[in-house]
mmCIF file of C-alpha atoms in Angstrom:
data_model
loop_
_atom_site.group_PDB
_atom_site.id
_atom_site.type_symbol
_atom_site.label_atom_id
_atom_site.label_comp_id
_atom_site.label_asym_id
_atom_site.label_seq_id
_atom_site.Cartn_x
_atom_site.Cartn_y
_atom_site.Cartn_z
ATOM 1 C CA UNK A 251 -0.168 0.079 -0.269
ATOM 2 C CA UNK A 252 1.430 3.868 -0.815
ATOM 3 C CA UNK A 253 2.691 5.723 1.664
ATOM 4 C CA UNK A 254 0.321 8.536 1.096
ATOM 5 C CA UNK A 255 -2.892 6.216 1.350
ATOM 6 C CA UNK A 256 -1.920 5.087 4.568
ATOM 7 C CA UNK A 257 -1.071 8.305 5.399
ATOM 8 C CA UNK A 258 -4.522 9.264 3.985
ATOM 9 C CA UNK A 259 -6.314 6.532 6.067
ATOM 10 C CA UNK A 260 -4.371 7.324 9.483
ATOM 11 C CA UNK A 261 -5.081 11.182 9.217
ATOM 12 C CA UNK A 262 -8.629 10.137 8.310
ATOM 13 C CA UNK A 263 -9.227 7.285 11.009
ATOM 14 C CA UNK A 264 -7.047 10.036 13.560
ATOM 15 C CA UNK A 265 -9.707 12.345 12.757
ATOM 16 C CA UNK A 266 -12.939 10.420 13.127
ATOM 17 C CA UNK A 267 -11.219 9.510 16.322
ATOM 18 C CA UNK A 268 -10.722 12.814 17.678
ATOM 19 C CA UNK A 269 -14.367 14.173 16.815
ATOM 20 C CA UNK A 270 -16.103 11.447 18.291
ATOM 21 C CA UNK A 271 -14.229 12.042 21.681
ATOM 22 C CA UNK A 272 -15.446 15.723 21.615
ATOM 23 C CA UNK A 273 -18.947 15.377 20.806
ATOM 24 C CA UNK A 274 -18.306 13.382 24.047
ATOM 25 C CA UNK A 275 -16.301 15.490 25.724
ATOM 26 C CA UNK A 276 -19.674 18.009 25.138
ATOM 27 C CA UNK A 277 -22.373 15.626 25.626
ATOM 28 C CA UNK A 278 -23.685 14.743 22.558
ATOM 29 C CA UNK A 279 -23.122 11.372 22.520
ATOM 30 C CA UNK A 280 -22.296 8.590 25.032
ATOM 31 C CA UNK A 281 -19.026 7.043 25.012
ATOM 32 C CA UNK A 282 -18.576 3.501 23.361
ATOM 33 C CA UNK A 283 -14.946 1.500 24.527
ATOM 34 C CA UNK A 284 -15.802 -0.666 21.506
ATOM 35 C CA UNK A 285 -16.719 1.821 18.992
ATOM 36 C CA UNK A 286 -12.914 3.943 20.649
ATOM 37 C CA UNK A 287 -11.476 0.661 20.636
ATOM 38 C CA UNK A 288 -12.223 -0.159 17.182
ATOM 39 C CA UNK A 289 -11.290 2.844 15.775
ATOM 40 C CA UNK A 290 -7.730 3.254 17.921
ATOM 41 C CA UNK A 291 -7.123 0.088 16.186
ATOM 42 C CA UNK A 292 -7.375 0.504 12.984
ATOM 43 C CA UNK A 293 -5.589 4.114 13.058
ATOM 44 C CA UNK A 294 -3.051 2.034 14.938
ATOM 45 C CA UNK A 295 -2.620 -0.186 11.665
ATOM 46 C CA UNK A 296 -2.118 2.043 9.199
ATOM 47 C CA UNK A 297 0.114 4.820 11.349
ATOM 48 C CA UNK A 298 2.270 1.335 11.892
ATOM 49 C CA UNK A 299 2.449 0.181 8.491
ATOM 50 C CA UNK A 300 3.231 3.914 7.661
ATOM 51 C CA UNK A 301 5.900 3.635 9.986
ATOM 52 C CA UNK A 302 7.055 0.364 8.443
ATOM 53 C CA UNK A 303 7.551 2.128 5.113
ATOM 54 C CA UNK A 304 9.326 5.549 6.640
ATOM 55 C CA UNK A 305 11.827 4.814 9.842
ATOM 56 C CA UNK A 306 12.818 0.939 7.976
ATOM 57 C CA UNK A 307 15.241 0.607 5.823
ATOM 58 C CA UNK A 308 16.681 -1.583 4.527
ATOM 59 C CA UNK A 309 19.608 -3.213 7.152
ATOM 60 C CA UNK A 310 19.139 -0.199 9.463
ATOM 61 C CA UNK A 311 16.141 2.465 11.043
ATOM 62 C CA UNK A 312 16.149 6.187 10.611
ATOM 63 C CA UNK A 313 15.580 8.076 13.319
ATOM 64 C CA UNK A 314 16.072 11.542 12.041
ATOM 65 C CA UNK A 315 13.872 14.544 13.785
ATOM 66 C CA UNK A 316 10.735 13.120 12.175
ATOM 67 C CA UNK A 317 10.947 9.985 11.064
ATOM 68 C CA UNK A 318 11.404 9.143 15.136
ATOM 69 C CA UNK A 319 8.593 12.101 15.866
ATOM 70 C CA UNK A 320 6.152 9.704 13.750
ATOM 71 C CA UNK A 321 7.602 6.611 15.672
ATOM 72 C CA UNK A 322 6.877 8.173 19.203
ATOM 73 C CA UNK A 323 3.120 9.233 18.446
ATOM 74 C CA UNK A 324 2.465 5.740 17.274
ATOM 75 C CA UNK A 325 4.032 4.940 20.386
ATOM 76 C CA UNK A 326 1.698 7.186 22.647
ATOM 77 C CA UNK A 327 -1.454 6.807 20.873
ATOM 78 C CA UNK A 328 -0.745 2.891 21.497
ATOM 79 C CA UNK A 329 -0.055 3.094 25.517
ATOM 80 C CA UNK A 330 -2.756 5.456 25.342
ATOM 81 C CA UNK A 331 -5.874 2.716 23.722
ATOM 82 C CA UNK A 332 -4.311 -0.186 26.313
ATOM 83 C CA UNK A 333 -4.460 2.535 28.640
ATOM 84 C CA UNK A 334 -8.361 3.463 27.846
ATOM 85 C CA UNK A 335 -8.972 -0.540 28.611
ATOM 86 C CA UNK A 336 -8.238 0.049 32.500
ATOM 87 C CA UNK A 337 -8.021 3.477 33.189
ATOM 88 C CA UNK A 338 -10.278 7.067 32.959
ATOM 89 C CA UNK A 339 -7.701 8.072 30.459
ATOM 90 C CA UNK A 340 -10.405 9.135 27.415
ATOM 91 C CA UNK A 341 -10.109 12.718 27.656
ATOM 92 C CA UNK A 342 -6.313 12.155 26.769
ATOM 93 C CA UNK A 343 -7.550 11.382 22.928
ATOM 94 C CA UNK A 344 -8.166 15.027 22.470
ATOM 95 C CA UNK A 345 -4.656 15.775 22.414
ATOM 96 C CA UNK A 346 -2.993 12.623 21.573
ATOM 97 C CA UNK A 347 -4.923 11.910 17.876
ATOM 98 C CA UNK A 348 -4.104 15.552 16.632
ATOM 99 C CA UNK A 349 -0.880 14.962 17.791
ATOM 100 C CA UNK A 350 -0.201 12.204 15.744
ATOM 101 C CA UNK A 351 -1.721 13.158 12.463
ATOM 102 C CA UNK A 352 0.433 16.317 13.072
ATOM 103 C CA UNK A 353 3.804 13.590 12.633
ATOM 104 C CA UNK A 354 1.704 12.329 10.392
ATOM 105 C CA UNK A 355 1.366 15.239 8.326
ATOM 106 C CA UNK A 356 5.544 16.311 8.734
ATOM 107 C CA UNK A 357 6.900 13.285 7.734
ATOM 108 C CA UNK A 358 5.545 13.507 4.605
ATOM 109 C CA UNK A 359 6.299 16.915 3.492
ATOM 110 C CA UNK A 360 10.414 17.663 5.468
ATOM 111 C CA UNK A 361 12.408 15.818 4.613
ATOM 112 C CA UNK A 362 15.739 16.167 6.921
ATOM 113 C CA UNK A 363 19.172 13.969 7.284
ATOM 114 C CA UNK A 364 18.971 10.843 7.933
ATOM 115 C CA UNK A 365 19.859 9.099 10.916
ATOM 116 C CA UNK A 366 20.667 5.092 10.275
ATOM 117 C CA UNK A 367 21.277 2.386 13.236
ATOM 118 C CA UNK A 368 21.743 -1.049 12.233
ATOM 119 C CA UNK A 369 19.394 -3.870 12.313
ATOM 120 C CA UNK A 370 22.037 -5.279 13.972
ATOM 121 C CA UNK A 371 23.098 -3.144 16.827
ATOM 122 C CA UNK A 372 20.764 -4.630 19.340
ATOM 123 C CA UNK A 373 21.997 -2.407 22.551
ATOM 124 C CA UNK A 374 21.653 0.897 20.775
ATOM 125 C CA UNK A 375 18.048 -0.689 19.592
ATOM 126 C CA UNK A 376 17.463 -1.028 22.768
ATOM 127 C CA UNK A 377 18.108 1.757 24.204
ATOM 128 C CA UNK A 378 16.221 4.212 22.062
ATOM 129 C CA UNK A 379 13.052 1.220 22.367
ATOM 130 C CA UNK A 380 13.214 2.301 26.132
ATOM 131 C CA UNK A 381 14.248 5.712 25.946
ATOM 132 C CA UNK A 382 10.990 6.492 23.077
ATOM 133 C CA UNK A 383 8.901 4.640 25.221
ATOM 134 C CA UNK A 384 9.791 6.844 28.414
ATOM 135 C CA UNK A 385 9.333 9.850 26.161
ATOM 136 C CA UNK A 386 6.111 7.997 24.960
ATOM 137 C CA UNK A 387 5.002 7.901 28.850
ATOM 138 C CA UNK A 388 5.981 11.413 29.940
ATOM 139 C CA UNK A 389 4.139 12.734 26.601
ATOM 140 C CA UNK A 390 0.905 11.283 28.076
ATOM 141 C CA UNK A 391 1.768 12.550 31.752
ATOM 142 C CA UNK A 392 2.196 15.987 30.663
ATOM 143 C CA UNK A 393 -0.964 16.049 28.814
ATOM 144 C CA UNK A 394 -2.504 14.703 31.671
ATOM 145 C CA UNK A 395 -0.816 17.545 34.517
ATOM 146 C CA UNK A 396 -1.918 20.393 32.068
ATOM 147 C CA UNK A 397 -5.835 18.191 33.148
ATOM 148 C CA UNK A 398 -5.490 18.322 36.587
ATOM 149 C CA UNK A 399 -3.527 21.394 36.626
ATOM 150 C CA UNK A 400 -6.545 23.187 35.129
ATOM 151 C CA UNK A 401 -8.795 21.227 37.014
ATOM 152 C CA UNK A 402 -7.554 22.087 40.276
ATOM 153 C CA UNK A 403 -7.368 25.830 39.186
ATOM 154 C CA UNK A 404 -11.532 26.121 37.795
ATOM 155 C CA UNK A 405 -12.683 24.341 40.794
ATOM 156 C CA UNK A 406 -10.477 26.661 43.419
ATOM 157 C CA UNK A 407 -12.390 29.418 42.094
ATOM 158 C CA UNK A 408 -15.709 27.318 42.480
ATOM 159 C CA UNK A 409 -16.402 27.273 38.512
ATOM 160 C CA UNK A 410 -18.681 24.242 36.760
ATOM 161 C CA UNK A 411 -17.070 24.089 33.299
ATOM 162 C CA UNK A 412 -17.409 21.929 31.374
ATOM 163 C CA UNK A 413 -13.715 20.339 31.676
ATOM 164 C CA UNK A 414 -14.514 19.448 35.030
ATOM 165 C CA UNK A 415 -17.704 17.176 34.671
ATOM 166 C CA UNK A 416 -16.109 15.449 31.892
ATOM 167 C CA UNK A 417 -12.547 15.018 34.034
ATOM 168 C CA UNK A 418 -12.749 12.035 36.308
ATOM 169 C CA UNK A 419 -12.581 12.651 40.965
ATOM 170 C CA UNK A 420 -9.125 15.167 41.785
ATOM 171 C CA UNK A 421 -7.889 11.901 43.444
ATOM 172 C CA UNK A 422 -8.154 9.452 40.535
ATOM 173 C CA UNK A 423 -5.856 12.191 37.825
ATOM 174 C CA UNK A 424 -3.804 12.780 40.705
ATOM 175 C CA UNK A 425 -2.986 9.068 40.673
ATOM 176 C CA UNK A 426 -3.596 8.894 36.849
ATOM 177 C CA UNK A 427 0.097 11.203 36.838
ATOM 178 C CA UNK A 428 1.470 9.522 39.536
ATOM 179 C CA UNK A 429 1.223 6.138 37.779
ATOM 180 C CA UNK A 430 2.417 7.354 34.467
ATOM 181 C CA UNK A 431 5.222 9.514 36.470
ATOM 182 C CA UNK A 432 6.554 6.190 37.694
ATOM 183 C CA UNK A 433 6.753 4.327 34.707
ATOM 184 C CA UNK A 434 8.347 6.610 32.888
ATOM 185 C CA UNK A 435 10.970 6.647 35.986
ATOM 186 C CA UNK A 436 12.018 3.766 35.533
ATOM 187 C CA UNK A 437 12.127 3.323 31.523
ATOM 188 C CA UNK A 438 14.069 6.184 32.073
ATOM 189 C CA UNK A 439 16.531 5.121 34.519
ATOM 190 C CA UNK A 440 16.914 1.580 31.685
ATOM 191 C CA UNK A 441 16.949 4.238 29.226
ATOM 192 C CA UNK A 442 20.234 5.953 30.764
ATOM 193 C CA UNK A 443 21.724 3.008 31.537
ATOM 194 C CA UNK A 444 21.758 0.816 28.481
ATOM 195 C CA UNK A 445 22.875 4.306 26.956
ATOM 196 C CA UNK A 446 26.493 4.503 29.167
ATOM 197 C CA UNK A 447 26.563 0.718 27.880
ATOM 198 C CA UNK A 448 26.034 0.856 24.336
ATOM 199 C CA UNK A 449 26.607 4.244 23.425
ATOM 200 C CA UNK A 450 30.848 4.100 22.943
ATOM 201 C CA UNK A 451 31.454 8.205 23.160
ATOM 202 C CA UNK A 452 28.931 10.697 23.353
ATOM 203 C CA UNK A 453 31.284 13.371 22.258
ATOM 204 C CA UNK A 454 31.700 11.839 18.761
ATOM 205 C CA UNK A 455 28.382 11.093 18.226
ATOM 206 C CA UNK A 456 27.139 14.736 19.301
ATOM 207 C CA UNK A 457 24.634 13.041 22.995
ATOM 208 C CA UNK A 458 26.436 14.747 25.250
ATOM 209 C CA UNK A 459 23.153 17.592 25.797
ATOM 210 C CA UNK A 460 21.142 14.471 25.572
ATOM 211 C CA UNK A 461 22.620 12.913 28.747
ATOM 212 C CA UNK A 462 22.531 15.764 30.148
ATOM 213 C CA UNK A 463 18.868 17.432 30.373
ATOM 214 C CA UNK A 464 17.691 13.492 30.429
ATOM 215 C CA UNK A 465 19.677 13.528 33.629
ATOM 216 C CA UNK A 466 18.642 16.467 34.570
ATOM 217 C CA UNK A 467 14.755 15.444 33.750
ATOM 218 C CA UNK A 468 15.344 12.358 35.828
ATOM 219 C CA UNK A 469 16.285 13.818 38.403
ATOM 220 C CA UNK A 470 13.108 16.497 38.485
ATOM 221 C CA UNK A 471 10.907 13.712 38.639
ATOM 222 C CA UNK A 472 12.784 11.936 41.376
ATOM 223 C CA UNK A 473 12.481 14.748 43.322
ATOM 224 C CA UNK A 474 8.542 14.957 42.883
ATOM 225 C CA UNK A 475 7.952 11.562 43.412
ATOM 226 C CA UNK A 476 10.093 12.407 47.151
ATOM 227 C CA UNK A 477 8.221 15.225 47.924
ATOM 228 C CA UNK A 478 5.113 13.616 47.217
ATOM 229 C CA UNK A 479 5.801 10.973 49.549
ATOM 230 C CA UNK A 480 7.363 13.718 51.798
ATOM 231 C CA UNK A 481 5.627 16.490 52.067
ATOM 232 C CA UNK A 482 2.652 15.581 50.524
ATOM 233 C CA UNK A 483 2.887 17.171 46.909
ATOM 234 C CA UNK A 484 -0.589 17.175 44.411
ATOM 235 C CA UNK A 485 -2.507 19.470 42.609
ATOM 236 C CA UNK A 486 -0.606 22.765 40.853
ATOM 237 C CA UNK A 487 2.051 21.542 42.420
ATOM 238 C CA UNK A 488 2.644 18.400 41.161
ATOM 239 C CA UNK A 489 1.141 19.533 37.827
ATOM 240 C CA UNK A 490 4.453 22.204 37.349
ATOM 241 C CA UNK A 491 6.993 19.592 38.660
ATOM 242 C CA UNK A 492 6.071 17.213 35.622
ATOM 243 C CA UNK A 493 5.590 19.631 33.097
ATOM 244 C CA UNK A 494 9.109 21.147 34.210
ATOM 245 C CA UNK A 495 10.758 18.080 33.910
ATOM 246 C CA UNK A 496 8.863 17.126 30.547
ATOM 247 C CA UNK A 497 10.118 20.036 28.893
ATOM 248 C CA UNK A 498 13.704 19.230 30.228
ATOM 249 C CA UNK A 499 13.273 16.022 28.771
ATOM 250 C CA UNK A 500 11.737 17.433 25.470
ATOM 251 C CA UNK A 501 14.971 19.714 24.998
ATOM 252 C CA UNK A 502 17.003 16.530 25.367
ATOM 253 C CA UNK A 503 15.711 14.582 22.831
ATOM 254 C CA UNK A 504 13.969 17.062 20.561
ATOM 255 C CA UNK A 505 16.328 20.149 21.306
ATOM 256 C CA UNK A 506 18.994 17.815 20.449
ATOM 257 C CA UNK A 507 17.801 16.549 16.746
ATOM 258 C CA UNK A 508 16.458 19.787 15.336
ATOM 259 C CA UNK A 509 19.685 21.994 16.368
ATOM 260 C CA UNK A 510 21.200 19.408 14.918
ATOM 261 C CA UNK A 511 19.271 17.967 12.049
ATOM 262 C CA UNK A 512 17.003 20.948 10.820
ATOM 263 C CA UNK A 513 19.952 23.365 11.787
ATOM 264 C CA UNK A 514 23.291 22.706 10.785
ATOM 265 C CA UNK A 515 21.976 19.652 8.539
ATOM 266 C CA UNK A 516 23.638 17.249 10.269
ATOM 267 C CA UNK A 517 22.780 13.292 10.000
ATOM 268 C CA UNK A 518 23.968 10.268 11.487
#
């Protein structure tokens, strides 16, 4: 199947999923888990086939800026679809599906230098797999933190908005956020360890700044978890710390890739 057909199919399905979730959010239709899951699985299938044609090449994988983004957006949608089977996270689809659509559009229209990793580099691939999974979880955590922030603000002002009426109770929102952060921290630690084991020369591969920002973000998330269990941090405080850690992590990954590939046009 052609790349363009797969891209259009994925965009259509993500648009349908977003529209249905928006209608549910506004109280126009009832939520249906089976339909939500079916549309999500179909979108993930076409999105996954698109990745197979754009990211995988003979003998390796291209992890350049936009191709990494389209892979990460697939993983974010996949994780969210799985979480939605057990957790009240369906409102996150309103942010995740348009994000996935944007990465698909960008991978089609923007072409930068390639950053190929051999499919025989199992250690490096394991590091990348752990890294992108951690980034995906923290992206979901960032969206959750934004919702939690506005939910707290509106509840404090006794503002019974559409957002407040659609979100789960505050305690549930906070529990979901910290579950995501815990899982992300574990994966980020494993990613840093595998990076130390399998990346031979950080400076030669322009990865020193990425490692520095990743460690800084890990410190922020660990501080958040310590603050949660020692000082009872929650609500707006938890949201701010989560967003600060996610910002550092995005600088580590997207910031370095943007500068190296899109400004200096340096591949790998």
